[in-house]
Amino acid sequence: MPANAGTNRDKSVNTDYCRDCYKDGAFVDKSLNLHQLEIKLLEMAEVQEDISLEEARQLIKKLPELKRWRMDNI
């Protein structure tokens, strides 16, 4: 199991989403929009050692490609 993978209702691994976004078959913060997530990633980079500012910027560039944010999934 990837360390940062989300989980489905049955506790199986869901590699479409990370553990911070998707838990037990649902999005952790359903009201979060793409812009808010960008801000959250930058804030995480400032306060936590888990992610650097450069890593956060690279992730932000990839966000629109993720399943949750693609227009065909809305």
mmCIF file of N, CA and C in Angstrom:
data_model
loop_
_atom_site.group_PDB
_atom_site.id
_atom_site.type_symbol
_atom_site.label_atom_id
_atom_site.label_comp_id
_atom_site.label_asym_id
_atom_site.label_seq_id
_atom_site.Cartn_x
_atom_site.Cartn_y
_atom_site.Cartn_z
ATOM 1 N N MET A 1 0.846 -1.186 0.000
ATOM 2 C CA MET A 1 0.000 0.000 0.000
ATOM 3 C C MET A 1 0.888 1.245 0.000
ATOM 4 N N PRO A 2 0.655 2.140 -0.941
ATOM 5 C CA PRO A 2 1.412 3.394 -0.911
ATOM 6 C C PRO A 2 1.132 4.147 0.389
ATOM 7 N N ALA A 3 2.167 4.671 0.987
ATOM 8 C CA ALA A 3 2.049 5.317 2.296
ATOM 9 C C ALA A 3 1.082 6.490 2.303
ATOM 10 N N ASN A 4 0.931 7.161 1.170
ATOM 11 C CA ASN A 4 0.077 8.346 1.162
ATOM 12 C C ASN A 4 -1.251 8.118 0.435
ATOM 13 N N ALA A 5 -1.615 6.873 0.169
ATOM 14 C CA ALA A 5 -2.849 6.573 -0.560
ATOM 15 C C ALA A 5 -4.088 6.764 0.313
ATOM 16 N N GLY A 6 -5.177 7.164 -0.329
ATOM 17 C CA GLY A 6 -6.456 7.275 0.358
ATOM 18 C C GLY A 6 -7.065 5.900 0.565
ATOM 19 N N THR A 7 -8.219 5.862 1.223
ATOM 20 C CA THR A 7 -8.888 4.583 1.477
ATOM 21 C C THR A 7 -10.359 4.640 1.060
ATOM 22 N N ASN A 8 -10.857 3.492 0.609
ATOM 23 C CA ASN A 8 -12.275 3.343 0.269
ATOM 24 C C ASN A 8 -13.064 2.994 1.520
ATOM 25 N N ARG A 9 -14.395 2.920 1.386
ATOM 26 C CA ARG A 9 -15.236 2.572 2.544
ATOM 27 C C ARG A 9 -14.830 1.269 3.195
ATOM 28 N N ASP A 10 -14.457 0.296 2.366
ATOM 29 C CA ASP A 10 -14.085 -1.019 2.887
ATOM 30 C C ASP A 10 -12.637 -1.073 3.368
ATOM 31 N N LYS A 11 -12.003 0.088 3.484
ATOM 32 C CA LYS A 11 -10.619 0.248 3.950
ATOM 33 C C LYS A 11 -9.588 -0.196 2.923
ATOM 34 N N SER A 12 -10.019 -0.547 1.709
ATOM 35 C CA SER A 12 -9.055 -0.882 0.665
ATOM 36 C C SER A 12 -8.387 0.401 0.179
ATOM 37 N N VAL A 13 -7.265 0.243 -0.475
ATOM 38 C CA VAL A 13 -6.462 1.373 -0.946
ATOM 39 C C VAL A 13 -7.113 2.028 -2.157
ATOM 40 N N ASN A 14 -7.081 3.351 -2.179
ATOM 41 C CA ASN A 14 -7.543 4.113 -3.329
ATOM 42 C C ASN A 14 -6.389 5.005 -3.760
ATOM 43 N N THR A 15 -5.713 4.607 -4.828
ATOM 44 C CA THR A 15 -4.534 5.348 -5.275
ATOM 45 C C THR A 15 -4.892 6.569 -6.119
ATOM 46 N N ASP A 16 -6.177 6.791 -6.376
ATOM 47 C CA ASP A 16 -6.589 7.987 -7.108
ATOM 48 C C ASP A 16 -6.411 9.245 -6.260
ATOM 49 N N TYR A 17 -6.431 9.081 -4.945
ATOM 50 C CA TYR A 17 -6.380 10.224 -4.040
ATOM 51 C C TYR A 17 -5.424 9.946 -2.887
ATOM 52 N N CYS A 18 -4.907 11.012 -2.288
ATOM 53 C CA CYS A 18 -4.001 10.840 -1.143
ATOM 54 C C CYS A 18 -4.810 10.702 0.151
ATOM 55 N N ARG A 19 -4.122 10.274 1.187
ATOM 56 C CA ARG A 19 -4.785 10.038 2.481
ATOM 57 C C ARG A 19 -5.302 11.322 3.114
ATOM 58 N N ASP A 20 -4.701 12.456 2.754
ATOM 59 C CA ASP A 20 -5.139 13.730 3.311
ATOM 60 C C ASP A 20 -6.409 14.239 2.633
ATOM 61 N N CYS A 21 -6.702 13.710 1.437
ATOM 62 C CA CYS A 21 -7.865 14.173 0.669
ATOM 63 C C CYS A 21 -9.035 13.199 0.720
ATOM 64 N N TYR A 22 -8.740 11.911 0.821
ATOM 65 C CA TYR A 22 -9.777 10.890 0.660
ATOM 66 C C TYR A 22 -9.634 9.821 1.733
ATOM 67 N N LYS A 23 -10.676 9.648 2.546
ATOM 68 C CA LYS A 23 -10.629 8.692 3.647
ATOM 69 C C LYS A 23 -11.976 8.013 3.791
ATOM 70 N N ASP A 24 -11.952 6.698 3.911
ATOM 71 C CA ASP A 24 -13.174 5.903 4.102
ATOM 72 C C ASP A 24 -14.211 6.143 3.013
ATOM 73 N N GLY A 25 -13.746 6.333 1.775
ATOM 74 C CA GLY A 25 -14.647 6.455 0.633
ATOM 75 C C GLY A 25 -15.244 7.826 0.415
ATOM 76 N N ALA A 26 -14.695 8.845 1.060
ATOM 77 C CA ALA A 26 -15.236 10.197 0.889
ATOM 78 C C ALA A 26 -14.105 11.221 0.967
ATOM 79 N N PHE A 27 -14.339 12.350 0.325
ATOM 80 C CA PHE A 27 -13.364 13.429 0.422
ATOM 81 C C PHE A 27 -13.389 13.991 1.834
ATOM 82 N N VAL A 28 -12.226 14.237 2.389
ATOM 83 C CA VAL A 28 -12.103 14.749 3.752
ATOM 84 C C VAL A 28 -12.741 16.126 3.861
ATOM 85 N N ASP A 29 -12.463 16.987 2.917
ATOM 86 C CA ASP A 29 -13.037 18.330 2.911
ATOM 87 C C ASP A 29 -13.771 18.546 1.589
ATOM 88 N N LYS A 30 -15.052 18.235 1.587
ATOM 89 C CA LYS A 30 -15.853 18.293 0.358
ATOM 90 C C LYS A 30 -16.007 19.705 -0.192
ATOM 91 N N SER A 31 -15.894 20.700 0.652
ATOM 92 C CA SER A 31 -16.099 22.075 0.205
ATOM 93 C C SER A 31 -14.831 22.711 -0.365
ATOM 94 N N LEU A 32 -13.713 22.026 -0.239
ATOM 95 C CA LEU A 32 -12.432 22.561 -0.696
ATOM 96 C C LEU A 32 -12.424 22.702 -2.218
ATOM 97 N N ASN A 33 -12.082 23.900 -2.696
ATOM 98 C CA ASN A 33 -11.963 24.077 -4.139
ATOM 99 C C ASN A 33 -10.485 24.070 -4.521
ATOM 100 N N LEU A 34 -10.218 24.097 -5.799
ATOM 101 C CA LEU A 34 -8.852 23.979 -6.295
ATOM 102 C C LEU A 34 -7.948 25.094 -5.760
ATOM 103 N N HIS A 35 -8.423 26.310 -5.773
ATOM 104 C CA HIS A 35 -7.621 27.440 -5.280
ATOM 105 C C HIS A 35 -7.310 27.278 -3.787
ATOM 106 N N GLN A 36 -8.296 26.854 -3.010
ATOM 107 C CA GLN A 36 -8.079 26.657 -1.582
ATOM 108 C C GLN A 36 -7.045 25.553 -1.328
ATOM 109 N N LEU A 37 -7.073 24.530 -2.173
ATOM 110 C CA LEU A 37 -6.090 23.459 -2.026
ATOM 111 C C LEU A 37 -4.680 23.965 -2.333
ATOM 112 N N GLU A 38 -4.554 24.811 -3.320
ATOM 113 C CA GLU A 38 -3.247 25.404 -3.631
ATOM 114 C C GLU A 38 -2.706 26.154 -2.418
ATOM 115 N N ILE A 39 -3.548 26.946 -1.801
ATOM 116 C CA ILE A 39 -3.146 27.703 -0.608
ATOM 117 C C ILE A 39 -2.761 26.756 0.525
ATOM 118 N N LYS A 40 -3.555 25.719 0.705
ATOM 119 C CA LYS A 40 -3.294 24.738 1.763
ATOM 120 C C LYS A 40 -1.929 24.078 1.560
ATOM 121 N N LEU A 41 -1.597 23.715 0.321
ATOM 122 C CA LEU A 41 -0.301 23.099 0.045
ATOM 123 C C LEU A 41 0.855 24.050 0.353
ATOM 124 N N LEU A 42 0.690 25.309 -0.004
ATOM 125 C CA LEU A 42 1.738 26.290 0.288
ATOM 126 C C LEU A 42 1.890 26.496 1.792
ATOM 127 N N GLU A 43 0.782 26.508 2.507
ATOM 128 C CA GLU A 43 0.843 26.656 3.967
ATOM 129 C C GLU A 43 1.512 25.445 4.603
ATOM 130 N N MET A 44 1.198 24.245 4.079
ATOM 131 C CA MET A 44 1.833 23.035 4.598
ATOM 132 C C MET A 44 3.340 23.101 4.417
ATOM 133 N N ALA A 45 3.776 23.619 3.287
ATOM 134 C CA ALA A 45 5.208 23.722 3.008
ATOM 135 C C ALA A 45 5.892 24.690 3.964
ATOM 136 N N GLU A 46 5.164 25.696 4.402
ATOM 137 C CA GLU A 46 5.745 26.680 5.317
ATOM 138 C C GLU A 46 5.867 26.147 6.736
ATOM 139 N N VAL A 47 4.930 25.296 7.160
ATOM 140 C CA VAL A 47 4.905 24.863 8.552
ATOM 141 C C VAL A 47 5.424 23.449 8.783
ATOM 142 N N GLN A 48 5.306 22.585 7.821
ATOM 143 C CA GLN A 48 5.709 21.199 8.011
ATOM 144 C C GLN A 48 7.006 20.904 7.276
ATOM 145 N N GLU A 49 7.683 19.918 7.750
ATOM 146 C CA GLU A 49 8.910 19.495 7.090
ATOM 147 C C GLU A 49 8.646 18.370 6.095
ATOM 148 N N ASP A 50 7.393 17.914 5.999
ATOM 149 C CA ASP A 50 7.046 16.812 5.101
ATOM 150 C C ASP A 50 7.143 17.214 3.636
ATOM 151 N N ILE A 51 6.966 18.496 3.358
ATOM 152 C CA ILE A 51 6.934 18.965 1.978
ATOM 153 C C ILE A 51 7.663 20.307 1.883
ATOM 154 N N SER A 52 8.487 20.431 0.864
ATOM 155 C CA SER A 52 9.208 21.692 0.668
ATOM 156 C C SER A 52 8.358 22.633 -0.171
ATOM 157 N N LEU A 53 8.743 23.878 -0.190
ATOM 158 C CA LEU A 53 8.027 24.867 -0.991
ATOM 159 C C LEU A 53 8.081 24.497 -2.474
ATOM 160 N N GLU A 54 9.227 24.030 -2.926
ATOM 161 C CA GLU A 54 9.360 23.626 -4.330
ATOM 162 C C GLU A 54 8.474 22.413 -4.640
ATOM 163 N N GLU A 55 8.406 21.452 -3.719
ATOM 164 C CA GLU A 55 7.529 20.288 -3.917
ATOM 165 C C GLU A 55 6.067 20.725 -3.978
ATOM 166 N N ALA A 56 5.695 21.666 -3.125
ATOM 167 C CA ALA A 56 4.325 22.183 -3.127
ATOM 168 C C ALA A 56 4.017 22.839 -4.474
ATOM 169 N N ARG A 57 4.948 23.622 -4.978
ATOM 170 C CA ARG A 57 4.736 24.281 -6.276
ATOM 171 C C ARG A 57 4.596 23.267 -7.401
ATOM 172 N N GLN A 58 5.385 22.207 -7.362
ATOM 173 C CA GLN A 58 5.291 21.158 -8.382
ATOM 174 C C GLN A 58 3.942 20.435 -8.296
ATOM 175 N N LEU A 59 3.480 20.170 -7.079
ATOM 176 C CA LEU A 59 2.169 19.532 -6.897
ATOM 177 C C LEU A 59 1.043 20.419 -7.412
ATOM 178 N N ILE A 60 1.138 21.693 -7.140
ATOM 179 C CA ILE A 60 0.108 22.639 -7.572
ATOM 180 C C ILE A 60 -0.024 22.634 -9.091
ATOM 181 N N LYS A 61 1.084 22.538 -9.784
ATOM 182 C CA LYS A 61 1.048 22.486 -11.250
ATOM 183 C C LYS A 61 0.287 21.262 -11.759
ATOM 184 N N LYS A 62 0.336 20.165 -10.995
ATOM 185 C CA LYS A 62 -0.291 18.910 -11.410
ATOM 186 C C LYS A 62 -1.748 18.779 -10.962
ATOM 187 N N LEU A 63 -2.191 19.624 -10.047
ATOM 188 C CA LEU A 63 -3.538 19.494 -9.492
ATOM 189 C C LEU A 63 -4.651 19.435 -10.540
ATOM 190 N N PRO A 64 -4.655 20.309 -11.546
ATOM 191 C CA PRO A 64 -5.752 20.261 -12.527
ATOM 192 C C PRO A 64 -5.841 18.939 -13.288
ATOM 193 N N GLU A 65 -4.764 18.169 -13.285
ATOM 194 C CA GLU A 65 -4.756 16.879 -13.970
ATOM 195 C C GLU A 65 -5.353 15.758 -13.130
ATOM 196 N N LEU A 66 -5.488 15.974 -11.835
ATOM 197 C CA LEU A 66 -5.991 14.932 -10.950
ATOM 198 C C LEU A 66 -7.483 14.689 -11.160
ATOM 199 N N LYS A 67 -7.893 13.475 -10.943
ATOM 200 C CA LYS A 67 -9.272 13.042 -11.193
ATOM 201 C C LYS A 67 -10.308 13.959 -10.538
ATOM 202 N N ARG A 68 -10.078 14.360 -9.321
ATOM 203 C CA ARG A 68 -11.054 15.192 -8.611
ATOM 204 C C ARG A 68 -11.298 16.522 -9.304
ATOM 205 N N TRP A 69 -10.292 17.074 -9.953
ATOM 206 C CA TRP A 69 -10.389 18.413 -10.488
ATOM 207 C C TRP A 69 -10.620 18.465 -11.994
ATOM 208 N N ARG A 70 -10.614 17.335 -12.662
ATOM 209 C CA ARG A 70 -10.876 17.333 -14.098
ATOM 210 C C ARG A 70 -12.355 17.606 -14.345
ATOM 211 N N MET A 71 -12.649 18.380 -15.362
ATOM 212 C CA MET A 71 -14.022 18.784 -15.652
ATOM 213 C C MET A 71 -14.947 17.615 -15.926
ATOM 214 N N ASP A 72 -14.455 16.525 -16.468
ATOM 215 C CA ASP A 72 -15.326 15.390 -16.775
ATOM 216 C C ASP A 72 -15.784 14.635 -15.531
ATOM 217 N N ASN A 73 -15.250 14.976 -14.362
ATOM 218 C CA ASN A 73 -15.650 14.331 -13.118
ATOM 219 C C ASN A 73 -16.534 15.226 -12.252
ATOM 220 N N ILE A 74 -16.913 16.370 -12.778
ATOM 221 C CA ILE A 74 -17.739 17.308 -12.003
ATOM 222 C C ILE A 74 -19.196 17.074 -12.321
#
